[in-house]
Short mmCIF file of C-alpha atoms and ligand atoms in Angstrom, two decimals:
data_model
loop_
_atom_site.label_atom_id
_atom_site.label_comp_id
_atom_site.label_asym_id
_atom_site.label_seq_id
_atom_site.Cartn_x
_atom_site.Cartn_y
_atom_site.Cartn_z
CA MET A 4 87.00 80.29 93.21
CA ASN A 5 85.31 83.60 92.71
CA VAL A 6 81.41 83.58 92.94
CA TYR A 7 79.72 86.42 91.73
CA LEU A 8 76.04 86.45 93.18
CA ASP A 9 75.36 89.98 92.91
CA ASN A 10 73.57 90.11 89.23
CA ALA A 11 70.95 92.41 90.65
CA ALA A 12 73.67 95.05 90.98
CA THR A 13 75.14 94.47 87.77
CA THR A 14 75.45 91.56 84.98
CA PRO A 15 78.79 90.53 83.34
CA LEU A 16 79.10 91.90 79.77
CA ASP A 17 78.00 88.75 77.14
CA PRO A 18 81.23 88.22 74.71
CA LEU A 19 78.47 88.29 72.07
CA VAL A 20 77.46 91.77 72.78
CA LEU A 21 80.94 93.14 72.96
CA ASP A 22 81.63 91.40 69.60
CA ALA A 23 78.53 93.27 68.31
CA MET A 24 79.67 96.64 69.52
CA MET A 25 83.27 96.58 68.61
CA PRO A 26 83.05 97.73 64.94
CA TYR A 27 81.44 100.68 66.23
CA MET A 28 84.47 101.50 68.83
CA THR A 29 86.69 101.16 65.98
CA GLU A 30 85.99 101.47 62.15
CA HIS A 31 82.37 102.86 62.46
CA PHE A 32 83.12 106.14 64.54
CA GLY A 33 81.04 108.49 62.54
CA ASN A 34 78.92 110.99 64.48
CA PRO A 35 75.36 109.72 63.79
CA SER A 36 74.23 113.49 63.30
CA SER A 37 76.49 113.92 60.33
CA THR A 38 74.95 113.65 56.81
CA HIS A 39 78.33 112.07 54.93
CA ALA A 40 78.65 108.10 54.95
CA PHE A 41 80.61 107.91 58.20
CA GLY A 42 77.42 109.39 59.93
CA ARG A 43 74.79 107.68 57.97
CA LYS A 44 76.40 104.18 58.62
CA THR A 45 76.14 104.89 62.69
CA LYS A 46 72.74 106.68 62.53
CA ASN A 47 71.67 103.49 60.34
CA ALA A 48 73.09 101.24 63.51
CA ILE A 49 70.92 103.61 65.91
CA GLU A 50 67.76 103.15 64.11
CA ILE A 51 67.97 99.36 63.46
CA SER A 52 68.83 99.04 67.23
CA ARG A 53 65.41 101.28 67.85
CA LYS A 54 63.66 98.81 65.89
CA LYS A 55 64.78 95.94 67.24
CA VAL A 56 64.22 97.03 70.76
CA ALA A 57 60.61 98.24 69.74
CA ASP A 58 59.79 94.93 68.03
CA TYR A 59 60.74 93.11 71.16
CA LEU A 60 58.41 95.32 73.39
CA ASN A 61 55.51 95.21 70.49
CA ALA A 62 55.90 99.21 70.58
CA GLU A 63 56.58 101.64 67.80
CA PRO A 64 60.15 102.67 67.19
CA SER A 65 59.46 106.30 67.77
CA GLU A 66 58.37 105.07 71.45
CA ILE A 67 61.90 104.36 72.55
CA ILE A 68 64.24 107.06 73.79
CA PHE A 69 67.81 105.72 74.46
CA THR A 70 69.25 107.35 77.56
CA SER A 71 72.28 106.77 79.62
CA GLY A 72 70.57 104.06 81.72
CA GLY A 73 67.89 103.50 84.50
CA THR A 74 68.32 106.38 86.75
CA GLU A 75 68.04 108.74 83.66
CA ALA A 76 65.32 107.21 82.27
CA ASP A 77 63.24 107.37 85.59
CA ASN A 78 64.15 111.03 85.90
CA MET A 79 62.88 111.68 82.71
CA ALA A 80 59.62 110.20 83.19
CA LEU A 81 58.82 111.88 86.39
CA ARG A 82 60.36 115.04 85.56
CA CYS A 83 58.82 115.36 82.30
CA GLY A 84 55.37 114.04 83.95
CA VAL A 85 55.46 117.31 85.80
CA MET A 86 57.01 119.78 83.26
CA ASP A 87 55.01 118.48 80.08
CA LEU A 88 51.91 116.60 81.39
CA GLY A 89 51.10 119.19 84.25
CA VAL A 90 51.27 116.38 86.95
CA LYS A 91 50.65 117.72 90.30
CA ARG A 92 50.74 114.51 92.31
CA ILE A 93 52.92 111.51 92.33
CA ILE A 94 51.72 108.41 94.05
CA THR A 95 54.69 105.91 94.54
CA SER A 96 55.83 103.55 97.04
CA CYS A 97 58.61 103.74 100.02
CA ILE A 98 60.33 100.71 98.44
CA GLU A 99 61.47 102.25 94.91
CA HIS A 100 64.75 102.60 93.81
CA HIS A 101 66.11 105.74 94.71
CA ALA A 102 66.09 106.92 91.09
CA VAL A 103 62.40 107.36 91.52
CA GLY A 104 62.28 107.93 95.36
CA HIS A 105 64.91 110.83 95.47
CA THR A 106 63.27 112.17 92.18
CA ALA A 107 59.69 112.17 93.69
CA GLU A 108 61.23 114.02 96.77
CA HIS A 109 62.97 116.60 94.77
CA LEU A 110 59.80 117.61 92.75
CA ARG A 111 58.07 117.60 96.05
CA ASP A 112 60.46 119.88 97.80
CA HIS A 113 61.52 122.14 94.84
CA PHE A 114 58.43 122.06 92.41
CA ASN A 115 55.47 121.71 95.19
CA ILE A 116 54.57 118.14 93.73
CA GLN A 117 52.23 116.40 96.00
CA VAL A 118 53.79 112.90 96.86
CA GLU A 119 51.80 110.10 98.48
CA TYR A 120 53.06 106.51 99.35
CA VAL A 121 51.05 103.69 98.74
CA LYS A 122 50.57 101.16 101.97
CA LEU A 123 52.47 97.94 101.68
CA ASN A 124 51.30 94.45 102.76
CA GLN A 125 53.23 92.65 105.11
CA ASP A 126 55.08 90.87 102.64
CA GLY A 127 56.20 94.16 100.83
CA HIS A 128 53.57 94.05 97.98
CA VAL A 129 51.44 97.37 97.22
CA ASN A 130 48.37 97.44 98.76
CA VAL A 131 46.29 97.86 95.59
CA GLN A 132 42.92 98.85 97.76
CA HIS A 133 44.94 101.68 99.38
CA LEU A 134 46.03 102.64 95.86
CA GLU A 135 42.60 102.97 94.55
CA GLU A 136 41.75 104.81 97.76
CA LEU A 137 44.40 107.43 96.94
CA LEU A 138 43.44 107.48 93.18
CA SER A 139 39.60 108.11 94.11
CA ASN A 140 40.52 110.94 96.60
CA ASP A 141 41.82 113.62 94.68
CA SER A 142 41.46 115.49 91.46
CA LEU A 143 45.20 116.69 91.12
CA LYS A 144 46.32 115.35 87.74
CA THR A 145 48.18 112.08 88.99
CA MET A 146 51.35 109.96 87.88
CA VAL A 147 51.40 106.63 89.56
CA SER A 148 55.16 105.42 89.74
CA LEU A 149 55.45 101.74 91.12
CA MET A 150 58.30 99.39 89.94
CA HIS A 151 57.72 96.21 88.21
CA GLY A 152 60.33 94.12 90.24
CA ASN A 153 61.90 95.20 93.38
CA ASN A 154 65.83 95.16 93.37
CA GLU A 155 66.36 94.20 96.75
CA ILE A 156 63.62 91.57 97.84
CA GLY A 157 62.46 90.71 94.26
CA ASN A 158 58.59 91.35 94.45
CA LEU A 159 56.86 91.64 91.18
CA ILE A 160 53.57 93.93 90.87
CA SER A 161 50.91 93.16 88.21
CA LEU A 162 51.55 95.91 85.62
CA GLU A 163 48.07 95.06 84.15
CA ALA A 164 46.18 95.63 87.44
CA ILE A 165 47.85 98.95 88.11
CA SER A 166 47.61 100.10 84.90
CA ASN A 167 43.72 99.25 84.87
CA LEU A 168 43.43 101.54 88.06
CA CYS A 169 45.32 104.08 86.42
CA LYS A 170 43.12 104.16 83.43
CA LYS A 171 40.11 104.25 85.58
CA TYR A 172 41.08 107.14 87.42
CA LYS A 173 42.82 108.93 84.47
CA ALA A 174 46.24 108.82 86.15
CA TYR A 175 49.48 108.58 84.14
CA PHE A 176 51.68 105.09 84.76
CA HIS A 177 55.28 104.97 85.21
CA SER A 178 56.80 101.42 85.84
CA ASP A 179 60.56 101.50 86.75
CA THR A 180 61.40 98.06 84.77
CA VAL A 181 64.95 98.01 85.19
CA GLN A 182 65.07 94.54 87.03
CA THR A 183 62.71 92.97 84.75
CA MET A 184 63.55 94.25 80.93
CA GLY A 185 65.32 91.56 79.41
CA HIS A 186 64.14 89.04 81.90
CA TYR A 187 60.44 89.11 81.13
CA ARG A 188 58.32 89.69 78.14
CA PHE A 189 56.91 92.92 77.45
CA ASP A 190 53.63 93.80 75.37
CA MET A 191 53.23 97.40 75.02
CA LYS A 192 50.19 97.05 72.97
CA ALA A 193 48.55 94.94 75.48
CA ILE A 194 49.07 96.94 78.79
CA ASP A 195 48.33 100.65 78.85
CA ILE A 196 51.14 102.28 80.35
CA ASP A 197 52.89 105.68 79.73
CA PHE A 198 56.37 104.87 80.68
CA VAL A 199 58.58 102.00 81.07
CA THR A 200 62.61 102.01 81.90
CA CYS A 201 65.39 99.82 81.08
CA ALA A 202 69.23 99.58 81.72
CA ALA A 203 71.11 97.44 79.53
CA HIS A 204 73.88 96.26 82.13
CA LYS A 205 71.02 94.24 83.94
CA PHE A 206 70.87 91.88 81.27
CA HIS A 207 74.53 91.16 80.04
CA GLY A 208 74.72 94.32 78.09
CA PRO A 209 76.96 97.39 78.43
CA LYS A 210 76.59 99.91 81.37
CA GLY A 211 75.78 103.61 80.90
CA VAL A 212 72.76 102.79 78.19
CA GLY A 213 69.20 102.24 78.74
CA PHE A 214 66.06 103.59 77.36
CA LEU A 215 62.71 105.13 78.25
CA TYR A 216 59.43 103.97 76.61
CA ILE A 217 57.00 106.67 76.10
CA ASN A 218 53.66 105.87 74.86
CA LYS A 219 53.04 107.64 71.74
CA ASN A 220 49.67 109.08 73.18
CA THR A 221 51.86 110.79 76.03
CA PRO A 222 53.12 113.97 74.63
CA ILE A 223 56.32 114.70 76.69
CA GLU A 224 59.06 117.24 75.20
CA TYR A 225 62.63 116.92 76.52
CA MET A 226 64.56 116.67 79.82
CA MET A 227 68.01 117.35 78.09
CA SER A 228 67.86 120.18 75.77
CA GLY A 229 70.36 120.54 73.14
CA GLY A 230 70.65 118.96 69.86
CA SER A 231 67.69 117.29 68.03
CA GLN A 232 68.99 113.79 68.90
CA GLU A 233 66.42 111.26 69.84
CA ARG A 234 63.46 112.87 68.22
CA GLY A 235 64.39 116.03 70.18
CA HIS A 236 63.46 114.28 73.61
CA ARG A 237 67.47 114.24 74.35
CA GLY A 238 70.01 116.12 73.17
CA GLY A 239 73.66 115.05 73.03
CA THR A 240 75.74 112.55 70.87
CA GLU A 241 74.43 109.36 71.05
CA ASN A 242 76.09 106.42 73.08
CA LEU A 243 76.49 104.46 69.67
CA TYR A 244 78.09 101.40 70.60
CA GLY A 245 76.03 101.33 73.85
CA ILE A 246 72.84 101.56 71.98
CA VAL A 247 74.15 98.78 69.38
CA GLY A 248 75.17 96.64 72.68
CA LEU A 249 71.92 97.14 74.11
CA ALA A 250 69.84 96.07 71.01
CA LYS A 251 72.29 92.82 70.89
CA ALA A 252 71.74 92.05 74.65
CA MET A 253 67.94 92.26 74.24
CA GLU A 254 67.98 89.97 71.16
CA ILE A 255 70.04 87.26 73.22
CA ALA A 256 67.97 87.63 76.10
CA HIS A 257 64.74 87.40 73.89
CA ASP A 258 65.74 84.47 71.75
CA HIS A 259 66.53 82.25 75.04
CA MET A 260 64.16 83.84 77.71
CA GLU A 261 62.07 80.92 78.64
CA GLU A 262 65.12 78.48 78.95
CA HIS A 263 67.04 81.24 81.13
CA GLN A 264 63.94 81.61 83.28
CA VAL A 265 63.75 78.02 84.08
CA SER A 266 67.14 77.44 84.45
CA ILE A 267 67.78 80.71 86.88
CA GLN A 268 64.55 80.02 88.99
CA GLY A 269 65.76 76.27 89.59
CA LEU A 270 69.04 77.57 90.84
CA LYS A 271 67.08 80.20 93.01
CA THR A 272 64.84 77.40 94.44
CA TYR A 273 67.60 75.01 95.11
CA MET A 274 69.53 77.88 97.03
CA LYS A 275 66.48 78.71 99.07
CA GLU A 276 65.70 75.23 99.97
CA GLN A 277 69.42 74.40 101.07
CA LEU A 278 69.46 77.47 102.93
CA GLN A 279 66.36 76.82 104.88
CA GLU A 280 67.56 73.32 105.71
CA MET A 281 70.85 74.57 106.91
CA ILE A 282 69.20 77.25 109.07
CA PRO A 283 65.54 76.64 109.81
CA SER A 284 65.05 80.21 111.36
CA ILE A 285 66.23 82.11 108.16
CA ILE A 286 63.74 84.50 106.90
CA ILE A 287 62.83 85.01 103.08
CA ASN A 288 62.53 88.88 102.41
CA GLY A 289 59.22 89.74 100.29
CA GLU A 290 57.31 87.38 98.24
CA GLU A 291 58.19 83.78 98.20
CA ASN A 292 55.64 82.76 95.29
CA SER A 293 57.48 82.33 92.17
CA GLU A 294 54.65 83.87 90.11
CA ARG A 295 55.15 87.06 92.05
CA SER A 296 58.92 87.12 92.52
CA LEU A 297 61.69 87.86 90.51
CA TYR A 298 63.71 84.74 89.32
CA THR A 299 66.93 86.37 89.78
CA VAL A 300 66.74 87.83 93.23
CA LEU A 301 66.66 85.85 96.58
CA SER A 302 66.61 87.90 99.59
CA VAL A 303 67.16 86.41 103.22
CA CYS A 304 67.82 87.46 106.82
CA PHE A 305 70.21 85.41 108.64
CA PRO A 306 69.27 85.45 112.36
CA LEU A 307 71.81 87.94 114.31
CA SER A 308 74.54 86.57 116.16
CA GLU A 309 77.99 88.18 117.32
CA ARG A 310 79.30 87.20 113.93
CA SER A 311 76.49 88.16 111.79
CA SER A 312 78.02 91.80 111.21
CA MET A 313 80.96 90.25 109.58
CA PHE A 314 78.77 88.07 107.37
CA LEU A 315 79.14 89.96 104.35
CA PHE A 316 82.98 90.54 104.50
CA ASN A 317 83.64 87.01 105.55
CA LEU A 318 81.67 85.70 102.32
CA ASP A 319 83.82 88.40 100.38
CA ILE A 320 87.10 87.25 101.44
CA ASN A 321 85.99 83.64 100.85
CA GLY A 322 85.25 84.80 96.95
CA VAL A 323 81.72 84.85 97.12
CA CYS A 324 80.30 88.44 96.03
CA VAL A 325 76.85 89.22 97.32
CA SER A 326 75.02 92.40 98.51
CA GLY A 327 73.61 93.28 101.97
CA GLY A 328 70.83 95.08 100.35
CA SER A 329 71.11 96.87 97.08
CA ALA A 330 74.29 98.41 95.60
CA CYS A 331 73.52 101.73 96.32
CA THR A 332 73.37 101.10 100.21
CA ALA A 333 75.92 98.23 100.36
CA GLY A 334 78.88 100.71 100.48
CA SER A 335 77.50 103.14 102.98
CA ASN A 336 76.24 102.97 106.38
CA VAL A 337 72.71 103.79 105.54
CA GLY A 338 70.16 100.82 105.90
CA SER A 339 68.12 99.50 103.20
CA HIS A 340 65.02 101.62 102.81
CA VAL A 341 63.28 98.60 101.32
CA LEU A 342 64.03 96.32 104.25
CA ALA A 343 63.06 98.91 106.69
CA ALA A 344 59.51 98.75 105.35
CA LEU A 345 59.10 95.16 105.98
CA PRO A 346 58.06 94.16 109.69
CA ASN A 347 59.57 90.67 109.29
CA SER A 348 62.93 91.78 108.17
CA GLN A 349 64.11 93.68 111.33
CA ASN A 350 66.98 92.79 113.70
CA CYS A 351 68.70 90.36 111.23
CA GLN A 352 71.54 90.14 108.98
CA PRO A 353 70.25 90.77 105.20
CA VAL A 354 71.71 88.89 102.30
CA ARG A 355 70.75 89.46 98.65
CA PHE A 356 71.88 86.58 96.40
CA SER A 357 70.92 87.58 92.71
CA PHE A 358 71.43 85.20 89.84
CA GLY A 359 72.14 85.51 86.12
CA ARG A 360 72.50 83.20 83.41
CA PHE A 361 76.13 82.57 83.74
CA THR A 362 75.56 81.37 87.39
CA THR A 363 76.21 77.47 87.90
CA LYS A 364 75.13 75.06 90.03
CA GLU A 365 78.74 74.69 91.10
CA GLU A 366 79.00 77.95 92.09
CA ILE A 367 75.85 77.78 94.10
CA ASP A 368 77.24 74.99 95.91
CA TYR A 369 80.60 76.62 96.88
CA ALA A 370 78.65 79.49 98.19
CA LEU A 371 76.46 77.28 100.33
CA ASP A 372 79.47 75.49 101.60
CA LYS A 373 81.07 79.06 102.64
CA VAL A 374 77.50 79.74 104.54
CA ARG A 375 77.70 76.55 106.44
CA GLU A 376 81.33 77.02 107.41
CA MET A 377 80.63 80.35 108.58
CA VAL A 378 77.46 79.36 110.57
CA ALA A 379 78.92 76.36 111.79
CA ILE A 380 81.96 78.25 113.60
CA PRO A 381 81.07 78.22 117.51
CA VAL A 382 80.42 81.93 118.94
C1 PLP B 422 65.02 99.24 90.16
C2 PLP B 422 66.06 99.90 89.60
N1 PLP B 422 65.74 100.86 89.05
C3 PLP B 422 66.87 102.08 88.65
C4 PLP B 422 68.26 101.69 88.71
C5 PLP B 422 69.28 102.60 88.24
O1 PLP B 422 69.91 102.02 86.93
P1 PLP B 422 71.38 102.56 86.31
O2 PLP B 422 72.00 102.29 87.44
O3 PLP B 422 71.52 102.07 84.82
O4 PLP B 422 71.03 104.04 86.41
C6 PLP B 422 68.72 100.53 89.21
C7 PLP B 422 69.96 99.94 89.26
O5 PLP B 422 70.26 99.31 90.16
C8 PLP B 422 67.67 99.49 89.78
O6 PLP B 422 67.69 98.16 90.12
#
C-alpha cells in the first residue's frame, strides 16, 4: 500500500480539474494577447477564471494577479512594497516560509530595509503584544508580513486581529495564505489586508500557478516588466491552462469546503489520539486547539532513540510518505527553522503528517500500524 500523508507539500491533482484544463492544452491554444478569435477565446477563459476566483474571495477581479505560485506572489508583495509603496521596514516572524523569510533578508542586505522579528509564544503563536510594541516604536513606513497558516506546525493567526493592529499603526499587511487558501473562506471586504497569496497545488490544482491578491487601494506597479499582461503587473504570456485549473480547483474547494473541513479534521484528531495512546511521551508541535490550527497538518515529535534518525526512511520504505519538516528542508541536511523556534520541539524526531480530501481512514490506520511496528522493535 502507498499512503500519501504529505499534502502540505503538495496535493494530487483532482481529475475534474484536469478535465477543465485539457481543452486549453489542446484545441484552445491561442495567445490570450492575440486579438483574433483564438486569442479572444483564451483571454475570455482567463477573465472568467479571474472573476470566479475574485467572487470566492469577495474581491474585485482587478485585485487578482495570476502568478507562477506562492513564492512569486510572496516575492511580489514584499518587493513591490519596497519599490512602489516606499516600505522601509518589514516586521515578520522567524517561522515564515522561505519565500517570505529569504526575501525579507535579501531586501535587508541589498536595499537597506530594516527587518524586525516579532517574538513567538511557547506554542509558536505570534506574540501580538510584542507586535504592537514594534509597530508603535518607529515612524518608518512598515509592512507586516505574517503567514496565516504555518506549513510545518499548522498554527493559524487571526488575520482580523493583525489587520486591526496594522490599520491602527498605518502599516501595510501581507499574509502568506498559501496553506489556507482553498481550505478556509476569505472575505476580502470584511478584513483590511493589502496582500494575500495562493498556490493552486495546495488544494488539488496544478503546480506552477497561483495568485497575489492586491487590495485596490494599494497602488503597486510591477515586479516582472514586459508585456501588459495581468493589467501590467506581470508581463509574460499567461499560464492559461494553469489559471483555468486554479479556478476549477477553487470552485471544487468552495463547493464542498465545510464537508471537507469536518472529515479531514476528523482524520487529524483520530491520528493524534492514536499516536498519543501509542506513545504517551509524543509531543504535538504548535497549537493543539483546532480553532487555531490548520486541520490539514499534524506535526509531532517522536522521542529520540537509536532508531529515530531512520524513522522517515523506514516509513518511506513501508509505503508511507510524510515529511520531517517542510518539503524544502526534508531533502537537505538543514534542520527546520520553524521547529528550531519552538522550545518544546528540540532533541526529538519531528514528523509532519498532512492530510487532504483524498486521504482515507484506512490509510491513516495503515500508517499507524507502520509506526506501531517501528516503535515496537526492541533497540
Ligand atoms: C506557506 C507557504 N508559502 C509559500 C509556499 C511556496 O509556494 P510555491 O511552491 O507554490 O511557490 C509554500 C509551499 O510549500 C508554503 O507552504
